[in-house]
CSV table of C-alpha atoms and ligand atoms in Angstrom, one decimal:
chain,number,residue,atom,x,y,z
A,8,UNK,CA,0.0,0.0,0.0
A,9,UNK,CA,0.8,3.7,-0.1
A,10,UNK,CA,2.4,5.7,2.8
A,11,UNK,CA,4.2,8.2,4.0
A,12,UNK,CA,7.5,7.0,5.5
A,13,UNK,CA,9.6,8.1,7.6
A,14,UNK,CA,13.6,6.3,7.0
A,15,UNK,CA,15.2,8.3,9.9
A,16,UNK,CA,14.3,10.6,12.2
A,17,UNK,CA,16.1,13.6,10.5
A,18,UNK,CA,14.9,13.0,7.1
A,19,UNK,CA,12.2,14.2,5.1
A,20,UNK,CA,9.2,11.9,4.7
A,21,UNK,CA,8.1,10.1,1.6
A,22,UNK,CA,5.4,8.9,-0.6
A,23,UNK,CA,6.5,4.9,-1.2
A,24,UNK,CA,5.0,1.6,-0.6
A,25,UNK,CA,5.0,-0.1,2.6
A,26,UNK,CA,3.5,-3.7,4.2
A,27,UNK,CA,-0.1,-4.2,5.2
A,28,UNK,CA,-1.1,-2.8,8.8
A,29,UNK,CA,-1.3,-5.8,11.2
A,30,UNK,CA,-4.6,-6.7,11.8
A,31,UNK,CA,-5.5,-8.8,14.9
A,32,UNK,CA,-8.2,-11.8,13.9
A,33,UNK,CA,-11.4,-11.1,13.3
A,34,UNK,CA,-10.8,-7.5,12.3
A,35,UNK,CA,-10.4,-5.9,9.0
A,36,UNK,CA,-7.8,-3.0,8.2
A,37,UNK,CA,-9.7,0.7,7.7
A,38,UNK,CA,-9.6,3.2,4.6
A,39,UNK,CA,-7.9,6.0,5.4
A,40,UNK,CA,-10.4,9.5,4.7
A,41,UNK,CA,-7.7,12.1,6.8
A,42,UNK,CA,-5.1,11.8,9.0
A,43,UNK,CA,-4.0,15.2,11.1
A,44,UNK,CA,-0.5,16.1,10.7
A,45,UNK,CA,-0.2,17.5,14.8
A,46,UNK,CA,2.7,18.7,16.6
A,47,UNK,CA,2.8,15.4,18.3
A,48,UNK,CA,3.3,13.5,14.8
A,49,UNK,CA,6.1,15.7,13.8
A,50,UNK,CA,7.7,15.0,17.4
A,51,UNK,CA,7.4,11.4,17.6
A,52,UNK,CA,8.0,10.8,13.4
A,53,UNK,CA,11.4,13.1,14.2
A,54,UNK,CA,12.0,11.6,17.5
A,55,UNK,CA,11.9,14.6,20.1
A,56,UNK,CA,8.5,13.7,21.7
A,57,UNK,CA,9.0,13.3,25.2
A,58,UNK,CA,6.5,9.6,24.2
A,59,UNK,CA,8.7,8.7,21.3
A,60,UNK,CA,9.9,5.6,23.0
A,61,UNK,CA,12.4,3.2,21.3
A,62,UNK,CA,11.1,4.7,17.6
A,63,UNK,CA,11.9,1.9,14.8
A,64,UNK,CA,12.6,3.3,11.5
A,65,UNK,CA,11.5,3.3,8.7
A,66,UNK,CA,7.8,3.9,10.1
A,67,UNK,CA,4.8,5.7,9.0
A,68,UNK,CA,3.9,8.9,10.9
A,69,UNK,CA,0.3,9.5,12.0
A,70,UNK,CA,-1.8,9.0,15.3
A,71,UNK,CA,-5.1,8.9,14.7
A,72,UNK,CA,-7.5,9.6,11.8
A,73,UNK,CA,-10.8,9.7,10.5
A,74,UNK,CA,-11.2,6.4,8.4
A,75,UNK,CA,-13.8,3.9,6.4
A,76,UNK,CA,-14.5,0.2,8.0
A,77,UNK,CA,-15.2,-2.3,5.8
A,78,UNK,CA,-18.9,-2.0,6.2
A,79,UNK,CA,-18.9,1.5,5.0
A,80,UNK,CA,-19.0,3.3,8.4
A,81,UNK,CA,-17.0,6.6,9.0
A,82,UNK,CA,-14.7,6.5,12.8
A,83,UNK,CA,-12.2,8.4,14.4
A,84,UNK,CA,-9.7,6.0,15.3
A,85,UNK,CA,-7.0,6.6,17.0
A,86,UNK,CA,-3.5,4.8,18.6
A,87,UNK,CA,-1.9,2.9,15.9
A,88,UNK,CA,0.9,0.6,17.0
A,89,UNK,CA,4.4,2.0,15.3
A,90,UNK,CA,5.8,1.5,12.9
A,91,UNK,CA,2.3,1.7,11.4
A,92,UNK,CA,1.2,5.4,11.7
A,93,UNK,CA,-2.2,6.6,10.0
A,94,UNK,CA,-0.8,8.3,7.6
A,95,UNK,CA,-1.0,5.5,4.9
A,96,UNK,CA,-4.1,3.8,2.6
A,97,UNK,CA,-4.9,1.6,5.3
A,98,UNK,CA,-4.1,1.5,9.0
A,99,UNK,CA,-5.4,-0.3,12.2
A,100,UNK,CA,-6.1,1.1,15.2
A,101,UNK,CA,-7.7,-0.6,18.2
A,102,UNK,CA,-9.9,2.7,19.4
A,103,UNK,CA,-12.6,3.4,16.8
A,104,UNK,CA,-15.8,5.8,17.1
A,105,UNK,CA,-18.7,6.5,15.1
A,106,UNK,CA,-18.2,10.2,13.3
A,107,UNK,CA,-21.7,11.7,13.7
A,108,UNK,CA,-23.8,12.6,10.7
A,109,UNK,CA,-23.3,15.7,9.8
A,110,UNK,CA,-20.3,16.1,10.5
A,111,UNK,CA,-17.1,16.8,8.2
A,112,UNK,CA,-14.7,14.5,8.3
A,113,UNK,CA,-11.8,16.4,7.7
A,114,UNK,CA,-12.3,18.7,10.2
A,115,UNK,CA,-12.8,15.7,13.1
A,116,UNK,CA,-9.4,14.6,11.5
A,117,UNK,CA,-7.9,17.9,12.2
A,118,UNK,CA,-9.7,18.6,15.2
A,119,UNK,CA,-9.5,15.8,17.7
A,120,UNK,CA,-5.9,16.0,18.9
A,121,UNK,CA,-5.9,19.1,19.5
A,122,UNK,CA,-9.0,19.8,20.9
A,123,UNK,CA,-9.1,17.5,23.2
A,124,UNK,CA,-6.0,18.7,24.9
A,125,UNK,CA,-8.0,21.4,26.1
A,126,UNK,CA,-11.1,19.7,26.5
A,127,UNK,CA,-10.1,16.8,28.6
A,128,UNK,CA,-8.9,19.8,31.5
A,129,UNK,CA,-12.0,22.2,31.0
A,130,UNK,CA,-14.3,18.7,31.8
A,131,UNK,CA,-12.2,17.9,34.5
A,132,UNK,CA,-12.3,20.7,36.1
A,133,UNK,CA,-16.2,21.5,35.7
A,134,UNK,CA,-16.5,18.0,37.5
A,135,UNK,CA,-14.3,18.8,40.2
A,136,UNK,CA,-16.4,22.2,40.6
A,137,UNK,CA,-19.7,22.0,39.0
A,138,UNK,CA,-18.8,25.3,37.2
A,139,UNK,CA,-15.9,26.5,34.9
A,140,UNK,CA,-15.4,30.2,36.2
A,141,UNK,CA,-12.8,32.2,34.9
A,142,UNK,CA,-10.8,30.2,32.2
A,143,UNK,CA,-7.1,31.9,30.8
A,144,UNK,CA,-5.9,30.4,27.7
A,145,UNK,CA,-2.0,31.1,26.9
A,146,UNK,CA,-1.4,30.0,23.1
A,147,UNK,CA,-5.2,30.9,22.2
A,148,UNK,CA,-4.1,32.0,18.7
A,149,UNK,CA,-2.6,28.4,17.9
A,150,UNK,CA,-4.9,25.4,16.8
A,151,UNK,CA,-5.1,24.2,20.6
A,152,UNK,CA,-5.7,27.1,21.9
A,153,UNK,CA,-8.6,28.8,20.1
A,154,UNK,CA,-10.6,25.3,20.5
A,155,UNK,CA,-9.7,25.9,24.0
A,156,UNK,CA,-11.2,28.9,24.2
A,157,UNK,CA,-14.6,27.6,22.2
A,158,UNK,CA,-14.8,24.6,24.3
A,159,UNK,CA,-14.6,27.3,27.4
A,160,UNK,CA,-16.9,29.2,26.1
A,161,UNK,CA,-19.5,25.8,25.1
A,162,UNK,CA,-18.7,24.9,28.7
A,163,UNK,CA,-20.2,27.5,30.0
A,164,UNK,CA,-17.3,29.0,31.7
A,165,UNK,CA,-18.4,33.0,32.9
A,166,UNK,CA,-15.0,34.5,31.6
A,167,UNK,CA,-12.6,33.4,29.1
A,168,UNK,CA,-9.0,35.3,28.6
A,169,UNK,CA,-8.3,34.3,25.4
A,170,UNK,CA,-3.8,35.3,25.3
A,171,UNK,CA,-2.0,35.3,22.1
A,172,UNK,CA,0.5,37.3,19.7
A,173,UNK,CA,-1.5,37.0,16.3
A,174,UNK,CA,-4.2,40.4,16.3
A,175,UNK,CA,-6.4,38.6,13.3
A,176,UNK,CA,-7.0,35.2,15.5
A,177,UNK,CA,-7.3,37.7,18.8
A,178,UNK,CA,-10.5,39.4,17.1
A,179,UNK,CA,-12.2,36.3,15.7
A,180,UNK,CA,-12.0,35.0,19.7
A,181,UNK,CA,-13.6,38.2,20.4
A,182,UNK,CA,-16.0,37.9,18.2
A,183,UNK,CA,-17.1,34.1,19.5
A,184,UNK,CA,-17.0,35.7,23.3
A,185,UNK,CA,-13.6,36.0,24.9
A,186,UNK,CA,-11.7,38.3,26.7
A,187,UNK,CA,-8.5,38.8,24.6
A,188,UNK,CA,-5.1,39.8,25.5
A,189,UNK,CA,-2.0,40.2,23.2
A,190,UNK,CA,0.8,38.5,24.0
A,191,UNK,CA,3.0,40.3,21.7
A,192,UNK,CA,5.1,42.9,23.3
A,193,UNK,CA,8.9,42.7,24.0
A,194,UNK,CA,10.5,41.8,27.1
A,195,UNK,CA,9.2,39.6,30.7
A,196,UNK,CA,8.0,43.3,32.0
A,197,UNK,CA,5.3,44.3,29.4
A,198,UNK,CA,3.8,40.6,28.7
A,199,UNK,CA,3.7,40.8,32.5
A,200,UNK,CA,1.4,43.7,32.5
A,201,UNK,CA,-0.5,42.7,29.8
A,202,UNK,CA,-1.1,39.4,31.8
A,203,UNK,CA,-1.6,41.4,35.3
A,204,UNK,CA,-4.1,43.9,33.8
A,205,UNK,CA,-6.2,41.1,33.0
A,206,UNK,CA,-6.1,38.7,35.7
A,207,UNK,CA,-6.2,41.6,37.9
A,208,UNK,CA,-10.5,41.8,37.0
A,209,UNK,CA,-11.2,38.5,37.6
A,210,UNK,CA,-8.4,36.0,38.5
A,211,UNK,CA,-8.8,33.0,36.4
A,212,UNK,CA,-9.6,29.4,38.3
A,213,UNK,CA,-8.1,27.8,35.5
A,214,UNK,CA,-4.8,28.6,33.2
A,215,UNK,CA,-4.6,26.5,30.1
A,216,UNK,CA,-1.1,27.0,29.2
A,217,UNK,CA,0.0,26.1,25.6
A,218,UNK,CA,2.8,28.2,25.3
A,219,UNK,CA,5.3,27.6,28.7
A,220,UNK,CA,8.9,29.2,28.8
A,221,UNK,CA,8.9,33.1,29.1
A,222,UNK,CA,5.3,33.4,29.2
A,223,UNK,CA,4.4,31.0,31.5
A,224,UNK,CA,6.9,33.1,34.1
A,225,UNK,CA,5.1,36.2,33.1
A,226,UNK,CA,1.9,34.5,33.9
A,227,UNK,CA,3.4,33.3,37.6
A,228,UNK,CA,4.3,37.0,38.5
A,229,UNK,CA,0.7,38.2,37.1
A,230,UNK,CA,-0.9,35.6,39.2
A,231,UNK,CA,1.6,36.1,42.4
A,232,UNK,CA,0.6,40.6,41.7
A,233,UNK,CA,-2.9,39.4,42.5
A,234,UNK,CA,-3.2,36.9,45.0
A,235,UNK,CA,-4.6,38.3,47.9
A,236,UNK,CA,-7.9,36.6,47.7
A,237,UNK,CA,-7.2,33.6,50.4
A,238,UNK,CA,-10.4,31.7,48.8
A,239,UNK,CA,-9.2,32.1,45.3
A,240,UNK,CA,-8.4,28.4,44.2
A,241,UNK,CA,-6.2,28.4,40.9
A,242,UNK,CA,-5.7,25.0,39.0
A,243,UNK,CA,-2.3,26.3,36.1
A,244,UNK,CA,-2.4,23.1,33.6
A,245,UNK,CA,0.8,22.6,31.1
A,246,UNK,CA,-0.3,21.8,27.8
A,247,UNK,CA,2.4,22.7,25.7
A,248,UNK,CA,5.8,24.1,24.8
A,249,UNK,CA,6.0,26.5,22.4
A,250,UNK,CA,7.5,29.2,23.8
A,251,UNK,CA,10.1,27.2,25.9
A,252,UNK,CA,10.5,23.6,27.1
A,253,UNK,CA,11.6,25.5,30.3
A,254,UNK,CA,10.3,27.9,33.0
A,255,UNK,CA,11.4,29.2,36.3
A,256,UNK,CA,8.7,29.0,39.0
A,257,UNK,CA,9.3,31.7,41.5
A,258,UNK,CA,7.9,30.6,45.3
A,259,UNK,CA,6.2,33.1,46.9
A,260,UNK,CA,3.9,32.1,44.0
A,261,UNK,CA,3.1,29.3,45.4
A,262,UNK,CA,2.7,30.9,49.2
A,263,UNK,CA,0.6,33.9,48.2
A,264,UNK,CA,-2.0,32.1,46.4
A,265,UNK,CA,-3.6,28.4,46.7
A,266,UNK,CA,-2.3,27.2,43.1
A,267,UNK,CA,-1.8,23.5,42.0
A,268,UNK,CA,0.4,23.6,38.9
A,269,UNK,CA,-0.3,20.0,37.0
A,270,UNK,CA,0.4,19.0,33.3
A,271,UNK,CA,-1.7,17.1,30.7
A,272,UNK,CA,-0.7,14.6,28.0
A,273,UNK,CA,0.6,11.6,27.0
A,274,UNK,CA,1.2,9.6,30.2
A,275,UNK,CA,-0.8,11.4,32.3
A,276,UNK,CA,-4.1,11.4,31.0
A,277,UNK,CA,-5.2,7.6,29.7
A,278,UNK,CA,-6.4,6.7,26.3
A,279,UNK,CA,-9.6,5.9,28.3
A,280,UNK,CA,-10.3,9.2,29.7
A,281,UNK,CA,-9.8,10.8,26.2
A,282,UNK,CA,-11.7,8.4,24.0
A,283,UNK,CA,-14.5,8.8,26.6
A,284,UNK,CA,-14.7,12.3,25.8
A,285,UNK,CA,-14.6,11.6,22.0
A,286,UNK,CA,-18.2,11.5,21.0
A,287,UNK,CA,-19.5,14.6,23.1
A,288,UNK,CA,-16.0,16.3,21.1
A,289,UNK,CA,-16.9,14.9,17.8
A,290,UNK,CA,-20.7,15.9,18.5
A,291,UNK,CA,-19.2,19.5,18.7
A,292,UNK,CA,-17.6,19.4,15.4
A,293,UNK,CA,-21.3,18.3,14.0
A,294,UNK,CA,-22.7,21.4,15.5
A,295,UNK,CA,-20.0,23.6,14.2
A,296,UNK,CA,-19.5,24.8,18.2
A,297,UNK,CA,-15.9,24.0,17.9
A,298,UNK,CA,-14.3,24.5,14.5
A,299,UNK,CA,-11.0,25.0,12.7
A,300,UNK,CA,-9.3,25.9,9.5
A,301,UNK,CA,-7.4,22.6,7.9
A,302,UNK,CA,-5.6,22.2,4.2
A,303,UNK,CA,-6.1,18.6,3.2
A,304,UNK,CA,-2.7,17.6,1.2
A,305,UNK,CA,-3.0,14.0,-0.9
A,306,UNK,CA,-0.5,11.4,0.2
A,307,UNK,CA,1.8,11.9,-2.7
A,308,UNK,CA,2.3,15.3,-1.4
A,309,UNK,CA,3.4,14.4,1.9
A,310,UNK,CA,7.0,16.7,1.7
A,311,UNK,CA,4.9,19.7,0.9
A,312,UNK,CA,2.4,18.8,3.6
A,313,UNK,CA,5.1,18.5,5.6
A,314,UNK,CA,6.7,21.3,5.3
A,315,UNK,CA,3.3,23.7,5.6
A,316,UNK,CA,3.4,26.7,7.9
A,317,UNK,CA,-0.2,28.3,7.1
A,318,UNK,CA,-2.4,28.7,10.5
A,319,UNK,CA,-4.6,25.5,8.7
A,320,UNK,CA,-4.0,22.5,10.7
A,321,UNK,CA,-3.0,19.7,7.5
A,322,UNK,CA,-4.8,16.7,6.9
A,323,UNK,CA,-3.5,13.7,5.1
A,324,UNK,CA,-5.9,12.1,2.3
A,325,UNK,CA,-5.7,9.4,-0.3
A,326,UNK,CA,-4.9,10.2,-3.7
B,412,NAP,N1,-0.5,17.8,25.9
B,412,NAP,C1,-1.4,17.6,25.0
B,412,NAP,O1,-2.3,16.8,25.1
B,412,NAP,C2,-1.3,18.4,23.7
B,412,NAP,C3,-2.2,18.2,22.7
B,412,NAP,C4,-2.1,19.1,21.6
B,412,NAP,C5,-1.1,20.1,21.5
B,412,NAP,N2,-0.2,20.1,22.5
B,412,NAP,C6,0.9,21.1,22.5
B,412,NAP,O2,0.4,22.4,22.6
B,412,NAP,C7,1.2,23.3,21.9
B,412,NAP,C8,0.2,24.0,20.9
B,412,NAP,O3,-0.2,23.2,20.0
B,412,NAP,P1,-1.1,23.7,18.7
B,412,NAP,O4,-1.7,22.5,18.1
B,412,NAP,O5,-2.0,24.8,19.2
B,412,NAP,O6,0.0,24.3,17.8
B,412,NAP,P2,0.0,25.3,16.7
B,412,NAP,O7,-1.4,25.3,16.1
B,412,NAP,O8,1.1,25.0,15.8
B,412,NAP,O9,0.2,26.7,17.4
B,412,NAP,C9,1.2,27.6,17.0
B,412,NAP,C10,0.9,28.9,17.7
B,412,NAP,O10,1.8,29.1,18.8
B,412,NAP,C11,2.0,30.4,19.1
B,412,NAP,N3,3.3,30.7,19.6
B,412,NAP,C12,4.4,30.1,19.3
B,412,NAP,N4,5.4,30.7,20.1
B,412,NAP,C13,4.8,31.6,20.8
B,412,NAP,C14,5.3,32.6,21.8
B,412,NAP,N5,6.6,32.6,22.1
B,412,NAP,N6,4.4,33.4,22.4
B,412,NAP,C15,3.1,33.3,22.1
B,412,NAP,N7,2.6,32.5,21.2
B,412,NAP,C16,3.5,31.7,20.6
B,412,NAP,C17,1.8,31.1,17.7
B,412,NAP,O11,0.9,32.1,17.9
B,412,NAP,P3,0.8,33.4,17.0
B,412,NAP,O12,0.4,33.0,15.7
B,412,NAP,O13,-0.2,34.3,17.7
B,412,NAP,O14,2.2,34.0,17.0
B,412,NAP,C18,1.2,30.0,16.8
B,412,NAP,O15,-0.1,30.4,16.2
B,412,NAP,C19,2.3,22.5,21.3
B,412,NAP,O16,3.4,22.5,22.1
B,412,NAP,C20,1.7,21.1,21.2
B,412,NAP,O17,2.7,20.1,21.2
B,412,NAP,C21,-0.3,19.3,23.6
């Protein structure tokens, strides 16, 4: 069959043949319809995901999918055992959900991964407290983020700080209900103020932080300006890295205000938990409450899907 391929972890993928998916008995393999081409593909196809484990090459990248059983159904599937990724004709998977009618499958491709990054903590949290309160997203402008910020607002969370360097993506947030914040100034002391004039109105309950590194410590000496509220209960969630793998976390933070800083990803949130949220997710995308742009690229394409930087998250299709 067709696949993209991976031959080592610093080369650039190709469009070859490679074996059959295994299939355990009794199963059949699935058609692919889209695979999502998400930061955590390009870390564990290139080997810097902190989940890459021992990573045999070659191998096709590709984590889950939108794809065709054999009876004609349409699932989001998701999990494939390495070396074979999604990205290929056919792929197994052992997770597989029915895609709602109505919705596009293209998008649910594109849109799972990340949105259930943020949606997995925003549930969580409503759970634990029967109400959302004020949300703060760091990295809304990025695919994550925004559908962060729509699944905040679906959630019925009262406030939602939308923080983020691109001004277009900023007033589209607005437009669905935010709070927004620009992130893009120079230097620790003005993206502190920008973070302290906003938390400052309502300090958020929950921090959604896509971003880390520089901002994150900006966002731990906004939150440490306005901590006198002894009730105040802060949960600060690390999503991602995309502003530094690294951040200093000063302690009077952690004296002047009851905050619980935890992370979420691979390892420590199970397959379980997210495939559990799946359908209510995928029921979402049929509604068109959480959406987002995608460029579908055909397999024999997969350098140039690769190597796009557009704000469209990529989707893999067949040829
Ligand atoms: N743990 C999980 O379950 C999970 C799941 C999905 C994603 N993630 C992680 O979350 C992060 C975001 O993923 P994504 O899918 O949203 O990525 P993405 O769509 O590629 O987001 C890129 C955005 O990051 C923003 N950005 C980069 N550096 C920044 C900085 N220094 N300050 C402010 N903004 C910055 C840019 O915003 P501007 O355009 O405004 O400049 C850009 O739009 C990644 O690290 C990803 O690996 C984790």
């Amino acid at each position: 069959m067709r696949a993209a391929i991976f031959t080592a972890p610093d080369a650039s993928p190709v469009c070859a043949d490679f074996p059959e998916p295994t299939v355990p008995p009794g199963s059949e393999p699935l058609q692919l319809v889209g695979a999502g081409l998400h930061n955590v593909v390009r870390g564990l196809a290139t080997g810097r995901h902190y989940g890459r484990g021992q990573m045999r090459y070659p191998l096709v990248p590709g984590i889950d999918a939108v794809a065709r059983t054999s009876d004609g159904r349409l699932v989001y599937t998701g999990y494939a055992r390495p070396p074979f990724g999604t990205m290929a004709e056919r792929l197994f998977a052992p997770f597989q959900a029915d895609v709602p009618a109505g919705a596009d499958p293209l998008a649910i491709a594109a849109g799972m991964n990340p949105s259930l990054s943020g949606w997995m903590v925003l549930t969580a949290r409503r759970r634990e407290l029967g109400a959302l309160g004020t949300v703060l997203v760091l990295g809304a402008t990025g695919t994550s983020g925004s559908l962060a910020v729509q699944g905040a607002l679906a959630l019925g969370a009262e406030r939602v700080i939308a923080a983020g360097r691109d001004q277009g993506t900023l007033e589209q947030l607005r437009g669905e209900g935010a709070t927004t914040v620009s992130l893009a100034h120079d230097g620790p002391d003005s993206l502190e103020r920008a973070l302290a004039d906003v938390v400052s109105e309502t300090a958020p309950g929950l921090v959604l932080d896509y971003l880390w590194g520089s901002v994150a410590e900006a966002a731990f000496a906004a939150l440490g300006r306005s901590g006198e509220d002894v009730e105040a209960d802060t949960s600060y969630v690390q999503i991602g890295t995309l502003a530094g793998a690294k951040a200093a976390l000063p302690a009077d933070l952690l004296r002047s205000r009851r905050i619980r800083i935890t992370g979420s990803g691979v390892g420590s949130v199970s397959h379980e938990e997210m495939l559990a949220e799946a359908p209510e997710v995928m029921a979402r995308f049929a509604d068109g409450t959480l959406h987002l742009p995608y460029t579908a690229f055909p397999l024999s394409r997969i350098g140039e899907a690769w190597a796009h930087t557009g704000r469209s998250r990529v989707v893999v299709v067949p040829d």
